[in-house]
Amino acid sequence: MIPKIELADPAAIKAFQEQKLVDALGYVSKNSPYYKRLFEAQNISVSDIKTLEDLQKLPVTTKADLQHFNDDFLCVPQNKIIDYATTSGTLGDPVTFGMTDDDLERLAYNEAISFDCAGIKEGDVVQLMTTIDRRFMAGLAYFLGLRKMKVGVIRVGAGIPELQWDSIKKYKPTYLITVPSFLLKLIEYAEAHNIDYNNSSVKGAVCIGESLRKQDFTDNALAKKITDKWNVKLYSTYASTEMSTAFTECEHANGGHHHPELIIVETLDDHNQPVKNGEPGELTFTTLGIEAMPLVRFKTGDIVRLHHEPCACGRNTLRVGPVVGRKQQMIKYKGTTLYPPAMTDVLTGFGNIESHIIEIYTNDLGTDEIVIKLAVKQESEAFLHEIKDHFRAKLRVTPKIIFTSTTILNQLIFNPMSRKPIHFFDHRK
């Protein structure tokens, strides 16, 4: 089910995207109050934008633009909106996205080709372990995509290991869609209740919300922790509400595959200039084929590397590497640039750590200060030294580390107003 354009040579993919770009810009300049106003104010004629390189003549769109002018991005009358989704609001106020019937069909197509990339086929049964309510686009997208593939769906939702295992035993899913750290809770529950998880029906898990790979595509500590115990194939995926598109790994696990019929991607530096091939930059995208709220050169805030070598699966599309970090969450600490994912990866390697949060403050000198709070099975000075030594070895610096209880941390991590567990708190002025 690989779309033909994804098997085409790079020149054909580029020409295809350029035609789609002309259509997309014509559409927003006619229908989007925000882009119509922006293009007029800056004397931009979209007829001058014909190639992917010409995109650099256009201004970027930021999260702040979306937050301040949310309704002005809407290109259709309200009675055309079938579904309302909101962003998670991890980095600021949530943004509402309306979707038309055609947008929902595009969303289903995106997930179908993405799940196919991860090996899910007609006849499989998939356990959906994410929420489909609370205006969460992803849960709905997964359901629509699997339905389009004629794949059975068990809508269990998030959490509750006992219910998850009851459903696995009863309906025998072949794949799970889940936050990967939750798989550790499933393993823990199975071991405590004598469930032979390696002889279950589950052969794969499509993992969302947390990284599984290092920058060289080898497994990170979280992925190793899972697969050392459970013989299950893990597939990483990267997506966002704003792009209505997913980048999902194939069986070769070397980055999330790009769907050129759905999105144009760039990686930009701090001055909105393209970075060199292989260098990290801010993922910036232009959506294709979206009717209600298309976006042009939207900056995600995520720092990634793009990979252009052909993949053994036959797709010739570029691939998006693991997120290095979020631009707003960059920390300058004792002369070293850090992102929370790198610190999380260090912590995940310790079996004694049950839970953690990372807090950033501005100290009296006006520089960044890191405090990591840990809930551990057994506290000791020796263990504290071991963690600090590991930080020095891996990241060259040692943040302040404090032991606390799981109860205290869980009140912060599992905020009832958030759809995702929160492990990073930025208190900088």
Coordinates of C-alpha atoms in Angstrom, one line a residue:
M1 CA 0.0 0.0 0.0
I2 CA 3.0 2.4 -0.4
P3 CA 1.7 5.4 -2.4
K4 CA 3.4 5.5 -5.9
I5 CA 4.8 9.0 -5.2
E6 CA 6.8 7.7 -2.2
L7 CA 8.6 5.2 -4.5
A8 CA 9.4 7.9 -7.2
D9 CA 12.8 9.4 -7.6
P10 CA 13.7 12.6 -5.7
A11 CA 13.3 14.8 -8.7
A12 CA 9.8 13.5 -9.4
I13 CA 8.9 13.9 -5.7
K14 CA 10.1 17.5 -5.8
A15 CA 8.2 18.3 -9.0
F16 CA 5.0 16.8 -7.6
Q17 CA 5.4 18.8 -4.4
E18 CA 5.9 22.0 -6.3
Q19 CA 2.6 21.6 -8.2
K20 CA 0.9 20.9 -4.8
L21 CA 2.5 24.0 -3.4
V22 CA 1.2 26.2 -6.1
D23 CA -2.3 24.8 -5.5
A24 CA -2.0 25.3 -1.7
L25 CA -0.8 28.9 -1.9
G26 CA -3.5 29.8 -4.4
Y27 CA -6.1 28.4 -1.9
V28 CA -4.8 30.2 1.2
S29 CA -4.4 33.5 -0.7
K30 CA -8.1 33.3 -1.7
N31 CA -9.7 31.8 1.4
S32 CA -7.5 32.5 4.5
P33 CA -8.2 35.9 6.2
Y34 CA -4.8 35.6 7.9
Y35 CA -2.7 34.8 4.9
K36 CA -4.6 37.1 2.6
R37 CA -3.8 40.0 5.0
L38 CA -0.2 38.9 5.5
F39 CA 0.5 38.6 1.8
E40 CA -1.1 42.0 1.0
A41 CA 0.8 43.7 3.8
Q42 CA 4.1 42.3 2.6
N43 CA 3.4 42.8 -1.2
I44 CA 3.7 39.1 -1.8
S45 CA 2.4 37.6 -5.0
V46 CA 1.9 33.9 -4.6
S47 CA 2.3 33.5 -8.4
D48 CA 6.0 34.2 -7.8
I49 CA 6.3 31.1 -5.6
K50 CA 6.9 28.1 -8.0
T51 CA 9.6 26.0 -6.4
L52 CA 10.4 24.6 -3.0
E53 CA 13.4 27.0 -2.8
D54 CA 10.9 29.9 -3.4
L55 CA 9.3 29.2 -0.1
Q56 CA 12.1 31.3 1.5
K57 CA 10.4 34.4 0.0
L58 CA 7.5 33.8 2.3
P59 CA 7.3 34.7 6.0
V60 CA 7.1 31.9 8.6
T61 CA 4.0 31.3 10.7
T62 CA 4.6 30.8 14.5
K63 CA 2.7 29.3 17.4
A64 CA 2.1 32.9 18.6
D65 CA 0.5 33.8 15.3
L66 CA -1.9 30.8 15.6
Q67 CA -2.7 31.7 19.2
H68 CA -3.4 35.4 18.6
F69 CA -5.3 35.0 15.3
N70 CA -6.7 31.5 15.7
D71 CA -10.1 32.2 13.9
D72 CA -8.4 34.1 11.0
F73 CA -6.7 30.9 9.8
L74 CA -10.1 29.3 9.1
C75 CA -10.8 29.0 5.3
V76 CA -14.3 27.7 5.4
P77 CA -17.7 28.8 7.0
Q78 CA -18.4 27.3 10.4
N79 CA -21.2 25.0 9.1
K80 CA -18.5 23.1 7.1
I81 CA -16.7 22.1 10.3
I82 CA -17.3 18.5 11.3
D83 CA -14.8 18.1 14.1
Y84 CA -13.1 20.5 16.5
A85 CA -9.7 19.5 17.9
T86 CA -7.3 21.4 20.1
T87 CA -3.5 21.3 20.5
S88 CA -2.3 19.9 23.9
G89 CA -1.0 23.4 24.9
T90 CA 2.3 22.0 26.1
L91 CA 4.1 25.3 25.1
G92 CA 1.4 27.9 25.6
D93 CA -2.4 28.4 25.1
P94 CA -4.1 25.6 23.2
V95 CA -5.2 26.3 19.6
T96 CA -8.5 25.1 18.1
F97 CA -8.4 23.3 14.7
G98 CA -11.6 22.8 12.8
M99 CA -11.7 20.0 10.3
T100 CA -14.1 19.5 7.4
D101 CA -15.3 16.1 6.1
D102 CA -12.5 16.2 3.5
D103 CA -10.0 17.0 6.2
L104 CA -11.1 13.9 8.2
E105 CA -10.8 11.8 5.1
R106 CA -7.2 13.2 4.6
L107 CA -6.5 12.4 8.3
A108 CA -7.7 8.8 7.8
Y109 CA -5.5 8.4 4.7
N110 CA -2.5 9.7 6.5
E111 CA -2.9 7.3 9.4
A112 CA -3.6 4.4 7.0
I113 CA -0.4 4.8 5.0
S114 CA 1.5 5.5 8.3
F115 CA 0.2 2.3 10.0
D116 CA 0.9 0.4 6.8
C117 CA 4.5 1.7 7.1
A118 CA 4.6 0.1 10.6
G119 CA 3.5 -3.2 9.2
I120 CA -0.2 -3.2 10.2
K121 CA -2.4 -4.8 7.6
E122 CA -6.0 -5.8 7.0
G123 CA -6.8 -8.7 9.3
D124 CA -4.8 -7.3 12.2
V125 CA -6.5 -6.2 15.4
V126 CA -5.2 -3.0 17.2
Q127 CA -5.7 -2.0 20.8
L128 CA -6.0 1.8 21.0
M129 CA -4.5 2.8 24.3
T130 CA -4.9 6.5 23.9
T131 CA -7.8 8.9 24.5
I132 CA -10.2 9.6 21.7
D133 CA -12.1 12.3 23.7
R134 CA -11.2 15.8 25.1
R135 CA -10.8 17.2 21.6
F136 CA -7.7 15.0 21.0
M137 CA -7.0 14.8 17.3
A138 CA -4.6 11.8 17.4
G139 CA -7.0 9.3 19.0
L140 CA -9.7 10.1 16.4
A141 CA -7.1 10.0 13.6
Y142 CA -5.9 6.5 14.7
F143 CA -9.5 5.2 14.7
L144 CA -10.3 6.7 11.3
G145 CA -7.1 5.3 9.8
L146 CA -7.5 1.8 11.1
R147 CA -11.2 1.8 10.0
K148 CA -10.1 2.8 6.5
M149 CA -7.6 -0.1 6.5
K150 CA -10.4 -2.5 7.6
V151 CA -8.5 -3.3 10.8
G152 CA -10.2 -4.3 14.0
V153 CA -10.0 -1.6 16.8
I154 CA -10.3 -2.2 20.5
R155 CA -10.9 1.3 22.1
V156 CA -9.6 0.8 25.6
G157 CA -8.2 4.3 26.1
A158 CA -5.3 5.3 28.3
G159 CA -4.1 3.7 31.6
I160 CA -5.6 0.8 33.7
P161 CA -3.2 -2.1 33.1
E162 CA -5.7 -4.6 34.4
L163 CA -8.3 -3.6 31.8
Q164 CA -5.6 -3.5 29.1
W165 CA -4.5 -7.1 29.9
D166 CA -8.2 -8.3 30.1
S167 CA -8.7 -6.9 26.5
I168 CA -5.5 -8.4 25.2
K169 CA -6.5 -11.8 26.5
K170 CA -10.1 -11.6 25.2
Y171 CA -9.6 -9.9 21.8
K172 CA -6.0 -10.9 21.0
P173 CA -4.7 -7.7 19.4
T174 CA -1.6 -8.0 17.2
Y175 CA -0.6 -4.3 17.7
L176 CA -0.9 -1.7 20.4
I177 CA -1.0 2.1 20.0
T178 CA 0.4 3.6 23.2
V179 CA 2.8 5.9 25.0
P180 CA 5.9 3.6 25.3
S181 CA 6.6 4.2 29.0
F182 CA 3.1 2.7 29.6
L183 CA 4.4 -0.6 28.2
L184 CA 6.7 -0.8 31.3
K185 CA 3.6 -0.6 33.5
L186 CA 2.0 -3.4 31.5
I187 CA 5.1 -5.5 31.9
E188 CA 5.2 -4.8 35.7
Y189 CA 1.5 -5.7 36.0
A190 CA 2.0 -8.9 34.0
E191 CA 4.9 -10.0 36.2
A192 CA 3.0 -9.3 39.4
H193 CA 0.0 -11.3 38.1
N194 CA 1.8 -14.2 36.4
I195 CA 0.8 -13.2 32.8
D196 CA 3.0 -14.7 30.2
Y197 CA 3.3 -11.5 28.1
N198 CA 5.9 -13.0 25.7
N199 CA 3.3 -15.5 24.7
S200 CA 0.5 -13.0 24.1
S201 CA -0.9 -12.1 20.7
V202 CA 0.9 -8.7 20.7
K203 CA 3.7 -8.6 18.2
G204 CA 4.2 -4.8 17.7
A205 CA 3.5 -1.4 19.3
V206 CA 3.2 2.0 17.5
C207 CA 4.6 4.4 20.1
I208 CA 3.6 8.0 20.5
G209 CA 4.6 11.0 22.6
E210 CA 8.0 9.7 23.7
S211 CA 11.2 9.0 21.7
L212 CA 12.5 5.5 21.2
R213 CA 15.7 6.2 19.3
K214 CA 19.0 8.1 19.8
Q215 CA 20.2 10.4 17.0
D216 CA 22.0 7.5 15.3
F217 CA 18.7 5.4 15.3
T218 CA 19.9 2.9 17.9
D219 CA 17.5 2.2 20.7
N220 CA 17.5 4.6 23.6
A221 CA 17.2 3.5 27.3
L222 CA 13.4 3.4 27.2
A223 CA 13.2 1.2 24.1
K224 CA 15.9 -1.1 25.6
K225 CA 14.1 -1.4 28.9
I226 CA 10.9 -2.5 27.1
T227 CA 12.5 -4.9 24.5
D228 CA 14.9 -6.5 27.0
K229 CA 11.8 -8.0 28.6
W230 CA 9.1 -8.0 26.0
N231 CA 9.8 -9.5 22.6
V232 CA 7.7 -6.9 20.8
K233 CA 8.6 -4.7 17.8
L234 CA 8.5 -1.0 18.6
Y235 CA 7.7 1.7 15.9
S236 CA 8.3 5.3 16.6
T237 CA 6.1 8.0 15.2
Y238 CA 6.2 11.8 15.1
A239 CA 3.1 14.0 14.5
S240 CA 1.2 17.1 15.7
T241 CA -2.3 18.5 15.6
E242 CA -1.1 21.5 13.5
M243 CA 0.3 19.3 10.7
S244 CA -2.5 16.6 10.6
T245 CA 0.2 14.3 9.3
A246 CA 2.4 11.6 10.8
F247 CA 6.0 10.5 10.2
T248 CA 6.2 6.8 11.1
E249 CA 9.1 4.4 11.1
C250 CA 9.1 1.3 8.8
E251 CA 10.6 -2.0 10.0
H252 CA 14.1 -0.6 9.4
A253 CA 13.6 2.0 12.2
N254 CA 15.7 4.7 10.7
G255 CA 13.4 7.7 10.9
G256 CA 9.8 8.6 10.3
H257 CA 8.9 8.5 6.6
H258 CA 7.6 11.7 4.9
H259 CA 4.4 11.6 2.9
P260 CA 5.0 14.2 0.1
E261 CA 1.4 14.3 -0.9
L262 CA 0.4 15.6 2.5
I263 CA 3.1 18.0 3.7
I264 CA 6.2 20.0 2.6
V265 CA 9.0 20.1 5.3
E266 CA 12.0 22.4 5.9
T267 CA 14.6 22.6 8.7
L268 CA 15.5 26.2 9.6
D269 CA 18.0 28.0 11.8
D270 CA 17.4 30.9 14.2
H271 CA 17.3 33.3 11.3
N272 CA 14.7 31.2 9.3
Q273 CA 17.4 30.1 6.8
P274 CA 17.6 26.4 5.7
V275 CA 20.3 24.4 7.6
K276 CA 22.8 22.3 5.8
N277 CA 21.9 18.7 5.0
G278 CA 22.2 16.5 8.1
E279 CA 22.4 19.5 10.5
P280 CA 19.7 20.0 13.2
G281 CA 17.1 22.7 12.6
E282 CA 13.6 23.7 13.5
L283 CA 11.1 21.6 11.7
T284 CA 8.9 23.9 9.6
F285 CA 6.1 22.7 7.4
T286 CA 3.5 23.7 4.8
T287 CA 0.4 21.5 4.8
L288 CA -1.1 20.2 1.5
G289 CA -4.7 19.3 0.8
I290 CA -6.1 20.7 4.0
E291 CA -9.4 22.6 3.5
A292 CA -10.3 24.2 6.9
M293 CA -7.0 25.4 8.4
P294 CA -4.0 25.0 6.1
L295 CA -0.7 26.4 7.3
V296 CA 2.2 27.9 5.4
R297 CA 5.8 27.6 6.7
F298 CA 4.6 26.8 10.3
K299 CA 7.5 26.6 12.8
T300 CA 6.9 23.6 15.1
G301 CA 9.5 24.5 17.8
D302 CA 10.9 21.0 17.4
I303 CA 14.6 20.6 16.5
V304 CA 15.2 17.6 14.2
R305 CA 17.5 16.3 11.5
L306 CA 16.2 15.3 8.1
H307 CA 17.7 12.2 6.4
H308 CA 17.7 11.9 2.6
E309 CA 19.4 8.5 1.9
P310 CA 17.1 5.9 0.3
C311 CA 15.5 3.4 2.7
A312 CA 15.7 -0.4 2.3
C313 CA 11.9 -0.5 2.4
G314 CA 11.8 1.1 -1.1
R315 CA 10.5 4.5 -0.2
N316 CA 12.6 7.4 -1.5
T317 CA 11.1 10.1 0.7
L318 CA 13.1 12.0 3.3
R319 CA 12.9 10.8 6.9
V320 CA 12.6 12.8 10.1
G321 CA 15.0 11.8 12.8
P322 CA 14.2 11.7 16.6
V323 CA 13.4 15.1 18.1
V324 CA 16.7 16.6 19.5
G325 CA 14.6 18.9 21.8
R326 CA 12.1 21.7 21.7
K327 CA 13.5 25.1 20.9
Q328 CA 11.7 26.8 23.8
Q329 CA 13.1 24.1 26.2
M330 CA 16.7 24.6 25.3
I331 CA 18.8 25.0 28.5
K332 CA 22.2 26.7 28.7
Y333 CA 23.9 25.1 31.7
K334 CA 27.5 25.6 32.7
G335 CA 28.5 26.3 29.1
T336 CA 26.6 23.3 27.7
T337 CA 23.5 23.3 25.6
L338 CA 20.9 20.7 26.9
Y339 CA 17.4 19.6 26.0
P340 CA 15.1 17.7 28.4
P341 CA 15.1 14.5 26.2
A342 CA 18.8 14.0 26.7
M343 CA 18.4 14.2 30.5
T344 CA 15.3 11.9 30.4
D345 CA 17.4 9.3 28.5
V346 CA 20.1 9.4 31.2
L347 CA 17.4 8.8 34.0
T348 CA 15.5 6.1 32.1
G349 CA 18.7 3.9 32.2
F350 CA 18.3 3.4 36.0
G351 CA 15.9 0.7 37.2
N352 CA 15.9 2.2 40.7
I353 CA 14.2 5.4 39.5
E354 CA 10.4 5.1 39.6
S355 CA 9.5 8.7 38.5
H356 CA 11.1 12.0 37.7
I357 CA 10.5 15.7 36.9
I358 CA 13.0 18.2 35.5
E359 CA 12.6 21.9 36.7
I360 CA 14.5 24.9 35.3
Y361 CA 14.9 28.1 37.1
T362 CA 16.7 31.4 36.6
N363 CA 19.3 31.8 39.3
D364 CA 20.6 35.0 41.0
L365 CA 23.2 35.4 38.2
G366 CA 20.5 35.3 35.5
T367 CA 21.6 31.9 34.2
D368 CA 19.7 28.6 33.9
E369 CA 19.6 26.3 37.0
I370 CA 18.4 22.7 36.7
V371 CA 16.8 20.7 39.6
I372 CA 15.9 17.1 39.0
K373 CA 13.4 15.5 41.5
L374 CA 13.4 11.7 41.7
A375 CA 11.2 9.1 43.3
V376 CA 13.3 6.0 43.8
K377 CA 12.8 2.5 45.1
Q378 CA 15.8 2.8 47.4
E379 CA 17.5 6.1 48.4
S380 CA 21.3 6.1 49.1
E381 CA 24.2 8.4 48.8
A382 CA 25.9 5.8 46.7
F383 CA 23.0 5.9 44.2
L384 CA 23.0 9.7 44.1
H385 CA 26.8 9.6 43.3
E386 CA 26.1 7.0 40.6
I387 CA 23.5 9.2 38.9
K388 CA 25.7 12.3 39.0
D389 CA 28.7 10.3 37.5
H390 CA 26.4 9.1 34.7
F391 CA 25.3 12.7 34.0
R392 CA 29.0 13.8 33.8
A393 CA 29.9 10.9 31.5
K394 CA 26.9 11.4 29.1
L395 CA 26.2 15.1 29.2
R396 CA 29.4 16.6 30.8
V397 CA 27.4 18.4 33.5
T398 CA 25.7 17.4 36.8
P399 CA 22.4 19.1 37.7
K400 CA 21.1 19.4 41.3
I401 CA 19.3 16.1 42.2
I402 CA 16.7 15.8 45.0
F403 CA 15.0 12.6 46.2
T404 CA 11.2 12.9 46.9
S405 CA 8.2 10.6 46.8
T406 CA 6.1 9.1 44.0
T407 CA 3.0 10.6 45.5
I408 CA 4.4 14.1 45.4
L409 CA 5.7 13.7 41.8
N410 CA 2.5 12.1 40.5
Q411 CA 0.5 15.2 41.5
L412 CA 2.6 17.3 39.2
I413 CA 3.1 14.8 36.4
F414 CA -0.5 13.8 36.0
N415 CA -2.2 17.1 35.9
P416 CA -6.0 16.6 35.3
M417 CA -6.0 19.5 32.8
S418 CA -3.3 17.9 30.6
R419 CA -3.7 15.1 28.1
K420 CA 0.0 14.1 28.5
P421 CA 2.2 13.3 31.5
I422 CA 4.3 16.4 32.3
H423 CA 7.9 15.8 33.3
F424 CA 9.4 19.2 32.4
F425 CA 8.6 22.4 34.2
D426 CA 10.1 25.7 33.0
H427 CA 10.1 28.4 35.8
R428 CA 12.5 30.7 34.0
K429 CA 11.8 34.4 34.2

